Amino acid sequence: MAKVLSIVNAKGGVAKTTSTQSIGFALKEMGKKVLLVDLDAQANLTTSVGISPKEDLNISDALLDNCKITDVIKWVNGVDIAYSGHSLISRENAVAHSVAGAAKLRSILKKVKEKYDFVIIDCPPSLGIYTVNALIASDKVYIPMVAEPFAWNGLDKMLETIDIIVEEELNPKLELGGLFFTNHSKNAQTILGKTIVQEAQQQLGDKVMKTSIRTNVALHECLVMNQDVFSYAPDSNGAKDYKELTEEIINS
Ligand SMILES: Nc1ncnc2c1ncn2[C@@H]1O[C@H](COP(=O)(O)OP(=O)(O)O)[C@@H](O)[C@H]1O
Ligand SMILES: [Mg+2]
């Protein structure tokens, strides 16, 4: 049965999509069967694997029972992806007010989970209905963070949301897998960067992961080249760092 991991941060631009894609393809390189789920209306993950966000159907149709989840899954370069589309944004209320509401993703994933070793969910930059659906469907949540001003904004709220989901038994087995720093070389040596890393370690202890992802242009370029970093630039720091991070995730 697949392990379900969510990549969550209410801030945009912290490498949620880059991390979902790179961890997913690192797992594929290790021989694992992977399903990526794009829950962001911006559909960056969907676009990055070469699928148009203008497809007739997308993951929101599966959440609203307009279709089966298998109707919105495509195989791309060795991984499956349940793709997103722009209609996710206008359907937030409909999903929230549907009978299964925040538990719907967990319910539809159950139908395909046994086919995979890992399901990885890319979340939108908010704590709205799609992110809550992801958290209820997940075994573990991973938080990418950039060590820059205001990095902590929203983090307390996010940790509180995880606690509520566990305590209210919406998903009692949900665990914080870890927090990792991304796009890191730029800020790692600044006083502010070091302070933010220290603050994270003080608050979260060993939940701060050992691997940080360095700033690496290959990670930026591969997203627009419709390739993963392991095929685009296998010897890059981006490929090395995400492989190491993925090993840490598997072994934790
Ligand atoms: N380690 C990195 N080095 C260089 N660029 C990065 C790195 N991680 C992410 N990026 C770039 O930063 C931008 C934001 O990343 P993205 O994954 O889209 O963030 P999010 O999904 O959290 O909004 C993208 O342009 C991406 O290519
Ligand atoms: Mg994104």
PDB file of C-alpha atoms and ligand atoms in Angstrom:
ATOM      1  CA  MET A   1       0.000   0.000   0.000  1.00  0.00           C
ATOM      2  CA  ALA A   2       1.333   3.407  -0.967  1.00  0.00           C
ATOM      3  CA  LYS A   3       2.739   5.910   1.497  1.00  0.00           C
ATOM      4  CA  VAL A   4       1.015   9.238   0.878  1.00  0.00           C
ATOM      5  CA  LEU A   5       3.142  12.377   1.304  1.00  0.00           C
ATOM      6  CA  SER A   6       1.971  15.992   1.037  1.00  0.00           C
ATOM      7  CA  ILE A   7       4.240  18.887   0.196  1.00  0.00           C
ATOM      8  CA  VAL A   8       2.698  21.850   2.001  1.00  0.00           C
ATOM      9  CA  ASN A   9       3.457  25.505   2.680  1.00  0.00           C
ATOM     10  CA  ALA A  10       0.900  28.311   2.587  1.00  0.00           C
ATOM     11  CA  LYS A  11       3.552  30.529   0.959  1.00  0.00           C
ATOM     12  CA  GLY A  12       4.154  30.454  -2.793  1.00  0.00           C
ATOM     13  CA  GLY A  13       7.596  30.195  -4.379  1.00  0.00           C
ATOM     14  CA  VAL A  14       9.139  27.932  -1.725  1.00  0.00           C
ATOM     15  CA  ALA A  15       9.669  25.020  -4.170  1.00  0.00           C
ATOM     16  CA  LYS A  16       6.610  22.900  -3.377  1.00  0.00           C
ATOM     17  CA  THR A  17       6.150  21.999  -7.034  1.00  0.00           C
ATOM     18  CA  THR A  18       9.873  21.568  -7.706  1.00  0.00           C
ATOM     19  CA  SER A  19      10.109  19.302  -4.659  1.00  0.00           C
ATOM     20  CA  THR A  20       7.026  17.228  -5.539  1.00  0.00           C
ATOM     21  CA  GLN A  21       8.378  16.629  -9.022  1.00  0.00           C
ATOM     22  CA  SER A  22      11.975  15.979  -7.964  1.00  0.00           C
ATOM     23  CA  ILE A  23      11.152  13.691  -5.011  1.00  0.00           C
ATOM     24  CA  GLY A  24       8.687  11.834  -7.259  1.00  0.00           C
ATOM     25  CA  PHE A  25      11.235  11.260  -9.999  1.00  0.00           C
ATOM     26  CA  ALA A  26      13.974  10.393  -7.487  1.00  0.00           C
ATOM     27  CA  LEU A  27      11.676   7.650  -6.161  1.00  0.00           C
ATOM     28  CA  LYS A  28      11.029   6.483  -9.730  1.00  0.00           C
ATOM     29  CA  GLU A  29      14.817   6.306 -10.305  1.00  0.00           C
ATOM     30  CA  MET A  30      14.966   4.084  -7.197  1.00  0.00           C
ATOM     31  CA  GLY A  31      12.494   1.697  -8.823  1.00  0.00           C
ATOM     32  CA  LYS A  32       9.392   2.834  -6.925  1.00  0.00           C
ATOM     33  CA  LYS A  33       5.923   3.181  -8.458  1.00  0.00           C
ATOM     34  CA  VAL A  34       4.832   6.788  -8.041  1.00  0.00           C
ATOM     35  CA  LEU A  35       1.636   8.809  -8.397  1.00  0.00           C
ATOM     36  CA  LEU A  36       1.978  12.601  -8.319  1.00  0.00           C
ATOM     37  CA  VAL A  37      -1.180  14.594  -7.521  1.00  0.00           C
ATOM     38  CA  ASP A  38      -1.456  18.240  -8.553  1.00  0.00           C
ATOM     39  CA  LEU A  39      -3.919  20.079  -6.296  1.00  0.00           C
ATOM     40  CA  ASP A  40      -2.887  23.600  -7.311  1.00  0.00           C
ATOM     41  CA  ALA A  41      -5.145  25.549  -9.694  1.00  0.00           C
ATOM     42  CA  GLN A  42      -2.000  27.138 -11.156  1.00  0.00           C
ATOM     43  CA  ALA A  43      -1.252  23.630 -12.472  1.00  0.00           C
ATOM     44  CA  ASN A  44       2.512  24.190 -12.555  1.00  0.00           C
ATOM     45  CA  LEU A  45       3.267  20.520 -11.865  1.00  0.00           C
ATOM     46  CA  THR A  46       0.799  19.496 -14.576  1.00  0.00           C
ATOM     47  CA  THR A  47       2.359  21.905 -17.075  1.00  0.00           C
ATOM     48  CA  SER A  48       5.898  20.903 -16.076  1.00  0.00           C
ATOM     49  CA  VAL A  49       5.263  17.328 -17.221  1.00  0.00           C
ATOM     50  CA  GLY A  50       3.804  18.563 -20.506  1.00  0.00           C
ATOM     51  CA  ILE A  51       0.059  18.241 -19.793  1.00  0.00           C
ATOM     52  CA  SER A  52      -2.186  21.190 -20.685  1.00  0.00           C
ATOM     53  CA  PRO A  53      -4.236  22.669 -17.828  1.00  0.00           C
ATOM     54  CA  LYS A  54      -7.014  23.115 -20.421  1.00  0.00           C
ATOM     55  CA  GLU A  55      -7.877  19.397 -20.595  1.00  0.00           C
ATOM     56  CA  ASP A  56     -11.645  18.709 -20.418  1.00  0.00           C
ATOM     57  CA  LEU A  57     -11.315  16.955 -17.086  1.00  0.00           C
ATOM     58  CA  ASN A  58      -8.957  17.379 -14.122  1.00  0.00           C
ATOM     59  CA  ILE A  59      -8.575  16.260 -10.504  1.00  0.00           C
ATOM     60  CA  SER A  60     -11.452  18.529  -9.384  1.00  0.00           C
ATOM     61  CA  ASP A  61     -13.831  16.489 -11.576  1.00  0.00           C
ATOM     62  CA  ALA A  62     -12.778  13.372  -9.687  1.00  0.00           C
ATOM     63  CA  LEU A  63     -13.279  15.210  -6.360  1.00  0.00           C
ATOM     64  CA  LEU A  64     -16.797  16.190  -7.478  1.00  0.00           C
ATOM     65  CA  ASP A  65     -17.679  12.723  -8.792  1.00  0.00           C
ATOM     66  CA  ASN A  66     -17.940  13.956 -12.389  1.00  0.00           C
ATOM     67  CA  CYS A  67     -15.510  11.187 -13.328  1.00  0.00           C
ATOM     68  CA  LYS A  68     -13.314   8.456 -11.878  1.00  0.00           C
ATOM     69  CA  ILE A  69      -9.847   9.301 -10.594  1.00  0.00           C
ATOM     70  CA  THR A  70      -8.359   7.018 -13.273  1.00  0.00           C
ATOM     71  CA  ASP A  71      -9.888   9.335 -15.928  1.00  0.00           C
ATOM     72  CA  VAL A  72      -7.579  12.167 -14.765  1.00  0.00           C
ATOM     73  CA  ILE A  73      -4.366  10.147 -14.377  1.00  0.00           C
ATOM     74  CA  LYS A  74      -1.769  10.118 -17.153  1.00  0.00           C
ATOM     75  CA  TRP A  75       1.539   8.276 -17.360  1.00  0.00           C
ATOM     76  CA  VAL A  76       4.445  10.623 -18.097  1.00  0.00           C
ATOM     77  CA  ASN A  77       8.094   9.551 -18.313  1.00  0.00           C
ATOM     78  CA  GLY A  78       7.734   6.736 -15.806  1.00  0.00           C
ATOM     79  CA  VAL A  79       5.412   8.262 -13.203  1.00  0.00           C
ATOM     80  CA  ASP A  80       1.634   8.679 -13.091  1.00  0.00           C
ATOM     81  CA  ILE A  81       0.154  12.114 -12.512  1.00  0.00           C
ATOM     82  CA  ALA A  82      -3.356  13.072 -11.447  1.00  0.00           C
ATOM     83  CA  TYR A  83      -3.426  16.416 -13.184  1.00  0.00           C
ATOM     84  CA  SER A  84      -4.857  19.798 -12.290  1.00  0.00           C
ATOM     85  CA  GLY A  85      -6.495  22.551 -14.324  1.00  0.00           C
ATOM     86  CA  HIS A  86      -7.571  26.147 -13.935  1.00  0.00           C
ATOM     87  CA  SER A  87     -11.142  25.142 -12.990  1.00  0.00           C
ATOM     88  CA  LEU A  88      -9.909  24.083  -9.529  1.00  0.00           C
ATOM     89  CA  ILE A  89     -10.092  27.685  -8.383  1.00  0.00           C
ATOM     90  CA  SER A  90     -13.799  28.196  -9.179  1.00  0.00           C
ATOM     91  CA  ARG A  91     -14.692  24.792  -7.721  1.00  0.00           C
ATOM     92  CA  GLU A  92     -13.269  25.311  -4.236  1.00  0.00           C
ATOM     93  CA  ASN A  93     -16.733  25.957  -2.756  1.00  0.00           C
ATOM     94  CA  ALA A  94     -18.330  23.049  -4.575  1.00  0.00           C
ATOM     95  CA  VAL A  95     -15.635  20.680  -3.249  1.00  0.00           C
ATOM     96  CA  ALA A  96     -15.920  22.150   0.262  1.00  0.00           C
ATOM     97  CA  HIS A  97     -19.691  21.724   0.297  1.00  0.00           C
ATOM     98  CA  SER A  98     -19.832  18.279  -1.260  1.00  0.00           C
ATOM     99  CA  VAL A  99     -20.871  15.397   0.997  1.00  0.00           C
ATOM    100  CA  ALA A 100     -17.383  13.986   1.519  1.00  0.00           C
ATOM    101  CA  GLY A 101     -15.831  17.505   1.508  1.00  0.00           C
ATOM    102  CA  ALA A 102     -12.364  17.499   2.999  1.00  0.00           C
ATOM    103  CA  ALA A 103     -12.161  13.689   3.061  1.00  0.00           C
ATOM    104  CA  LYS A 104     -12.884  13.182  -0.631  1.00  0.00           C
ATOM    105  CA  LEU A 105      -9.279  12.912  -1.842  1.00  0.00           C
ATOM    106  CA  ARG A 106      -8.581  10.181   0.712  1.00  0.00           C
ATOM    107  CA  SER A 107     -11.653   8.338  -0.506  1.00  0.00           C
ATOM    108  CA  ILE A 108     -10.810   8.492  -4.229  1.00  0.00           C
ATOM    109  CA  LEU A 109      -7.124   7.680  -3.652  1.00  0.00           C
ATOM    110  CA  LYS A 110      -8.149   4.477  -1.846  1.00  0.00           C
ATOM    111  CA  LYS A 111      -9.315   3.138  -5.209  1.00  0.00           C
ATOM    112  CA  VAL A 112      -5.839   3.375  -6.795  1.00  0.00           C
ATOM    113  CA  LYS A 113      -3.430   3.310  -3.845  1.00  0.00           C
ATOM    114  CA  GLU A 114      -2.506  -0.336  -4.041  1.00  0.00           C
ATOM    115  CA  LYS A 115      -0.922   0.245  -7.465  1.00  0.00           C
ATOM    116  CA  TYR A 116       1.753   2.574  -6.058  1.00  0.00           C
ATOM    117  CA  ASP A 117       4.607   2.678  -3.550  1.00  0.00           C
ATOM    118  CA  PHE A 118       4.314   6.458  -3.071  1.00  0.00           C
ATOM    119  CA  VAL A 119       1.681   9.117  -3.729  1.00  0.00           C
ATOM    120  CA  ILE A 120       3.013  12.686  -3.522  1.00  0.00           C
ATOM    121  CA  ILE A 121       0.651  15.639  -3.401  1.00  0.00           C
ATOM    122  CA  ASP A 122       1.604  19.132  -4.569  1.00  0.00           C
ATOM    123  CA  CYS A 123      -0.517  21.667  -2.664  1.00  0.00           C
ATOM    124  CA  PRO A 124      -1.610  25.221  -3.483  1.00  0.00           C
ATOM    125  CA  PRO A 125      -0.128  28.153  -1.518  1.00  0.00           C
ATOM    126  CA  SER A 126      -3.003  28.270   0.984  1.00  0.00           C
ATOM    127  CA  LEU A 127      -4.571  26.237   3.764  1.00  0.00           C
ATOM    128  CA  GLY A 128      -7.904  25.989   1.936  1.00  0.00           C
ATOM    129  CA  ILE A 129     -10.022  22.976   1.056  1.00  0.00           C
ATOM    130  CA  TYR A 130      -7.507  21.371  -1.316  1.00  0.00           C
ATOM    131  CA  THR A 131      -4.645  21.477   1.207  1.00  0.00           C
ATOM    132  CA  VAL A 132      -6.928  20.140   3.945  1.00  0.00           C
ATOM    133  CA  ASN A 133      -7.976  17.334   1.556  1.00  0.00           C
ATOM    134  CA  ALA A 134      -4.276  16.557   1.031  1.00  0.00           C
ATOM    135  CA  LEU A 135      -3.563  16.499   4.779  1.00  0.00           C
ATOM    136  CA  ILE A 136      -6.498  14.184   5.484  1.00  0.00           C
ATOM    137  CA  ALA A 137      -5.328  11.824   2.713  1.00  0.00           C
ATOM    138  CA  SER A 138      -1.667  11.769   3.851  1.00  0.00           C
ATOM    139  CA  ASP A 139       0.577   9.694   6.074  1.00  0.00           C
ATOM    140  CA  LYS A 140       3.215  12.408   6.287  1.00  0.00           C
ATOM    141  CA  VAL A 141       3.535  16.083   5.510  1.00  0.00           C
ATOM    142  CA  TYR A 142       6.764  17.733   4.368  1.00  0.00           C
ATOM    143  CA  ILE A 143       7.304  21.483   4.474  1.00  0.00           C
ATOM    144  CA  PRO A 144       9.747  23.143   2.082  1.00  0.00           C
ATOM    145  CA  MET A 145      10.989  26.514   3.330  1.00  0.00           C
ATOM    146  CA  VAL A 146      13.237  29.295   2.021  1.00  0.00           C
ATOM    147  CA  ALA A 147      15.434  30.989   4.630  1.00  0.00           C
ATOM    148  CA  GLU A 148      14.388  34.542   3.841  1.00  0.00           C
ATOM    149  CA  PRO A 149      12.384  37.339   5.515  1.00  0.00           C
ATOM    150  CA  PHE A 150       8.859  36.292   6.536  1.00  0.00           C
ATOM    151  CA  ALA A 151       9.691  32.596   6.049  1.00  0.00           C
ATOM    152  CA  TRP A 152       7.893  31.849   9.339  1.00  0.00           C
ATOM    153  CA  ASN A 153       4.720  33.655   8.334  1.00  0.00           C
ATOM    154  CA  GLY A 154       1.971  31.103   8.229  1.00  0.00           C
ATOM    155  CA  LEU A 155       4.096  28.268   9.588  1.00  0.00           C
ATOM    156  CA  ASP A 156       2.492  28.337  13.048  1.00  0.00           C
ATOM    157  CA  LYS A 157      -0.934  28.252  11.433  1.00  0.00           C
ATOM    158  CA  MET A 158       0.179  25.300   9.321  1.00  0.00           C
ATOM    159  CA  LEU A 159       1.463  23.330  12.328  1.00  0.00           C
ATOM    160  CA  GLU A 160      -1.768  24.189  14.159  1.00  0.00           C
ATOM    161  CA  THR A 161      -3.810  22.877  11.198  1.00  0.00           C
ATOM    162  CA  ILE A 162      -1.888  19.582  11.317  1.00  0.00           C
ATOM    163  CA  ASP A 163      -2.560  19.338  15.088  1.00  0.00           C
ATOM    164  CA  ILE A 164      -6.286  19.979  14.602  1.00  0.00           C
ATOM    165  CA  ILE A 165      -6.516  17.309  11.887  1.00  0.00           C
ATOM    166  CA  VAL A 166      -4.862  14.793  14.220  1.00  0.00           C
ATOM    167  CA  GLU A 167      -6.712  15.796  17.398  1.00  0.00           C
ATOM    168  CA  GLU A 168     -10.139  15.970  15.769  1.00  0.00           C
ATOM    169  CA  GLU A 169      -9.432  12.520  14.340  1.00  0.00           C
ATOM    170  CA  LEU A 170      -9.922  13.700  10.785  1.00  0.00           C
ATOM    171  CA  ASN A 171      -6.650  11.839  10.163  1.00  0.00           C
ATOM    172  CA  PRO A 172      -5.196  10.609  13.468  1.00  0.00           C
ATOM    173  CA  LYS A 173      -2.125   9.025  11.858  1.00  0.00           C
ATOM    174  CA  LEU A 174      -0.935  12.215  10.104  1.00  0.00           C
ATOM    175  CA  GLU A 175       2.688  13.010  11.002  1.00  0.00           C
ATOM    176  CA  LEU A 176       5.004  15.910  10.277  1.00  0.00           C
ATOM    177  CA  GLY A 177       7.651  14.126   8.194  1.00  0.00           C
ATOM    178  CA  GLY A 178       9.990  17.098   8.225  1.00  0.00           C
ATOM    179  CA  LEU A 179      10.861  20.612   7.163  1.00  0.00           C
ATOM    180  CA  PHE A 180      13.627  21.182   4.629  1.00  0.00           C
ATOM    181  CA  PHE A 181      15.304  24.277   3.261  1.00  0.00           C
ATOM    182  CA  THR A 182      15.181  24.932  -0.472  1.00  0.00           C
ATOM    183  CA  ASN A 183      16.894  27.361  -2.808  1.00  0.00           C
ATOM    184  CA  HIS A 184      19.389  27.469   0.011  1.00  0.00           C
ATOM    185  CA  SER A 185      22.833  28.619  -1.147  1.00  0.00           C
ATOM    186  CA  LYS A 186      21.671  32.185  -1.690  1.00  0.00           C
ATOM    187  CA  ASN A 187      20.705  32.769   1.936  1.00  0.00           C
ATOM    188  CA  ALA A 188      22.657  30.110   3.800  1.00  0.00           C
ATOM    189  CA  GLN A 189      25.600  32.336   4.640  1.00  0.00           C
ATOM    190  CA  THR A 190      23.670  35.465   5.614  1.00  0.00           C
ATOM    191  CA  ILE A 191      22.985  36.254   9.268  1.00  0.00           C
ATOM    192  CA  LEU A 192      19.260  36.227   8.552  1.00  0.00           C
ATOM    193  CA  GLY A 193      19.513  32.865   6.765  1.00  0.00           C
ATOM    194  CA  LYS A 194      21.440  31.315   9.663  1.00  0.00           C
ATOM    195  CA  THR A 195      18.995  32.755  12.199  1.00  0.00           C
ATOM    196  CA  ILE A 196      16.016  31.265  10.388  1.00  0.00           C
ATOM    197  CA  VAL A 197      17.682  27.830  10.248  1.00  0.00           C
ATOM    198  CA  GLN A 198      18.493  28.042  13.992  1.00  0.00           C
ATOM    199  CA  GLU A 199      14.934  29.112  14.788  1.00  0.00           C
ATOM    200  CA  ALA A 200      13.596  26.147  12.804  1.00  0.00           C
ATOM    201  CA  GLN A 201      15.890  23.777  14.713  1.00  0.00           C
ATOM    202  CA  GLN A 202      14.831  25.261  18.051  1.00  0.00           C
ATOM    203  CA  GLN A 203      11.130  24.895  17.253  1.00  0.00           C
ATOM    204  CA  LEU A 204      11.145  21.602  15.397  1.00  0.00           C
ATOM    205  CA  GLY A 205      14.308  19.798  16.571  1.00  0.00           C
ATOM    206  CA  ASP A 206      15.071  16.719  14.502  1.00  0.00           C
ATOM    207  CA  LYS A 207      12.104  17.396  12.255  1.00  0.00           C
ATOM    208  CA  VAL A 208      14.426  19.786  10.401  1.00  0.00           C
ATOM    209  CA  MET A 209      15.871  17.555   7.726  1.00  0.00           C
ATOM    210  CA  LYS A 210      19.609  17.137   7.286  1.00  0.00           C
ATOM    211  CA  THR A 211      19.481  17.750   3.551  1.00  0.00           C
ATOM    212  CA  SER A 212      19.014  21.281   2.219  1.00  0.00           C
ATOM    213  CA  ILE A 213      18.424  21.886  -1.472  1.00  0.00           C
ATOM    214  CA  ARG A 214      20.981  24.293  -2.887  1.00  0.00           C
ATOM    215  CA  THR A 215      20.100  26.979  -5.412  1.00  0.00           C
ATOM    216  CA  ASN A 216      20.652  25.296  -8.748  1.00  0.00           C
ATOM    217  CA  VAL A 217      19.656  26.584 -12.164  1.00  0.00           C
ATOM    218  CA  ALA A 218      18.986  23.067 -13.524  1.00  0.00           C
ATOM    219  CA  LEU A 219      15.999  22.807 -11.154  1.00  0.00           C
ATOM    220  CA  HIS A 220      14.621  26.004 -12.610  1.00  0.00           C
ATOM    221  CA  GLU A 221      15.315  25.082 -16.231  1.00  0.00           C
ATOM    222  CA  CYS A 222      13.994  21.512 -16.141  1.00  0.00           C
ATOM    223  CA  LEU A 223      10.496  22.680 -15.131  1.00  0.00           C
ATOM    224  CA  VAL A 224      10.124  24.596 -18.407  1.00  0.00           C
ATOM    225  CA  MET A 225      11.829  21.871 -20.470  1.00  0.00           C
ATOM    226  CA  ASN A 226       9.124  19.328 -19.457  1.00  0.00           C
ATOM    227  CA  GLN A 227      11.811  17.146 -17.931  1.00  0.00           C
ATOM    228  CA  ASP A 228      12.712  16.040 -14.446  1.00  0.00           C
ATOM    229  CA  VAL A 229      16.091  17.101 -13.098  1.00  0.00           C
ATOM    230  CA  PHE A 230      17.440  13.521 -13.212  1.00  0.00           C
ATOM    231  CA  SER A 231      17.018  13.249 -16.989  1.00  0.00           C
ATOM    232  CA  TYR A 232      17.766  16.926 -17.686  1.00  0.00           C
ATOM    233  CA  ALA A 233      20.946  17.293 -15.582  1.00  0.00           C
ATOM    234  CA  PRO A 234      21.766  14.057 -13.715  1.00  0.00           C
ATOM    235  CA  ASP A 235      25.085  15.380 -12.366  1.00  0.00           C
ATOM    236  CA  SER A 236      23.711  18.718 -11.145  1.00  0.00           C
ATOM    237  CA  ASN A 237      23.603  19.737  -7.482  1.00  0.00           C
ATOM    238  CA  GLY A 238      19.816  19.809  -7.847  1.00  0.00           C
ATOM    239  CA  ALA A 239      19.722  16.115  -8.799  1.00  0.00           C
ATOM    240  CA  LYS A 240      22.213  15.203  -6.036  1.00  0.00           C
ATOM    241  CA  ASP A 241      20.376  17.158  -3.323  1.00  0.00           C
ATOM    242  CA  TYR A 242      16.928  15.806  -4.165  1.00  0.00           C
ATOM    243  CA  LYS A 243      18.294  12.241  -4.320  1.00  0.00           C
ATOM    244  CA  GLU A 244      19.774  12.699  -0.829  1.00  0.00           C
ATOM    245  CA  LEU A 245      16.564  14.276   0.497  1.00  0.00           C
ATOM    246  CA  THR A 246      14.521  11.419  -0.951  1.00  0.00           C
ATOM    247  CA  GLU A 247      16.789   8.856   0.752  1.00  0.00           C
ATOM    248  CA  GLU A 248      16.230  10.723   4.014  1.00  0.00           C
ATOM    249  CA  ILE A 249      12.457  10.599   3.422  1.00  0.00           C
ATOM    250  CA  ILE A 250      12.493   6.859   2.684  1.00  0.00           C
ATOM    251  CA  ASN A 251      14.641   6.094   5.721  1.00  0.00           C
ATOM    252  CA  SER A 252      12.701   8.239   8.189  1.00  0.00           C
TER     253      SER A 252
HETATM  254  N1  LIG B   1      16.796  24.937  -5.571  1.00  0.00           N
HETATM  255  C1  LIG B   1      16.380  25.801  -6.511  1.00  0.00           C
HETATM  256  N2  LIG B   1      17.271  26.474  -7.258  1.00  0.00           N
HETATM  257  C2  LIG B   1      16.869  27.356  -8.204  1.00  0.00           C
HETATM  258  N3  LIG B   1      15.586  27.634  -8.482  1.00  0.00           N
HETATM  259  C3  LIG B   1      14.643  26.992  -7.765  1.00  0.00           C
HETATM  260  C4  LIG B   1      14.983  26.045  -6.754  1.00  0.00           C
HETATM  261  N4  LIG B   1      13.831  25.567  -6.219  1.00  0.00           N
HETATM  262  C5  LIG B   1      12.831  26.191  -6.879  1.00  0.00           C
HETATM  263  N5  LIG B   1      13.300  27.044  -7.803  1.00  0.00           N
HETATM  264  C6  LIG B   1      12.526  27.957  -8.663  1.00  0.00           C
HETATM  265  O1  LIG B   1      11.762  28.787  -7.809  1.00  0.00           O
HETATM  266  C7  LIG B   1      10.488  29.037  -8.380  1.00  0.00           C
HETATM  267  C8  LIG B   1       9.407  28.618  -7.402  1.00  0.00           C
HETATM  268  O2  LIG B   1       9.441  27.206  -7.251  1.00  0.00           O
HETATM  269  P1  LIG B   1       8.109  26.356  -7.220  1.00  0.00           P
HETATM  270  O3  LIG B   1       8.516  24.932  -7.102  1.00  0.00           O
HETATM  271  O4  LIG B   1       7.215  26.696  -8.368  1.00  0.00           O
HETATM  272  O5  LIG B   1       7.482  26.879  -5.856  1.00  0.00           O
HETATM  273  P2  LIG B   1       5.995  26.726  -5.269  1.00  0.00           P
HETATM  274  O6  LIG B   1       5.396  25.500  -5.879  1.00  0.00           O
HETATM  275  O7  LIG B   1       6.185  26.597  -3.785  1.00  0.00           O
HETATM  276  O8  LIG B   1       5.263  27.977  -5.620  1.00  0.00           O
HETATM  277  C9  LIG B   1      10.438  28.270  -9.695  1.00  0.00           C
HETATM  278  O9  LIG B   1      10.750  29.156 -10.725  1.00  0.00           O
HETATM  279  C10 LIG B   1      11.529  27.229  -9.538  1.00  0.00           C
HETATM  280  O10 LIG B   1      12.097  26.872 -10.784  1.00  0.00           O
HETATM  281 MG    MG B   2       3.597  25.247  -6.906  1.00  0.00          MG
END
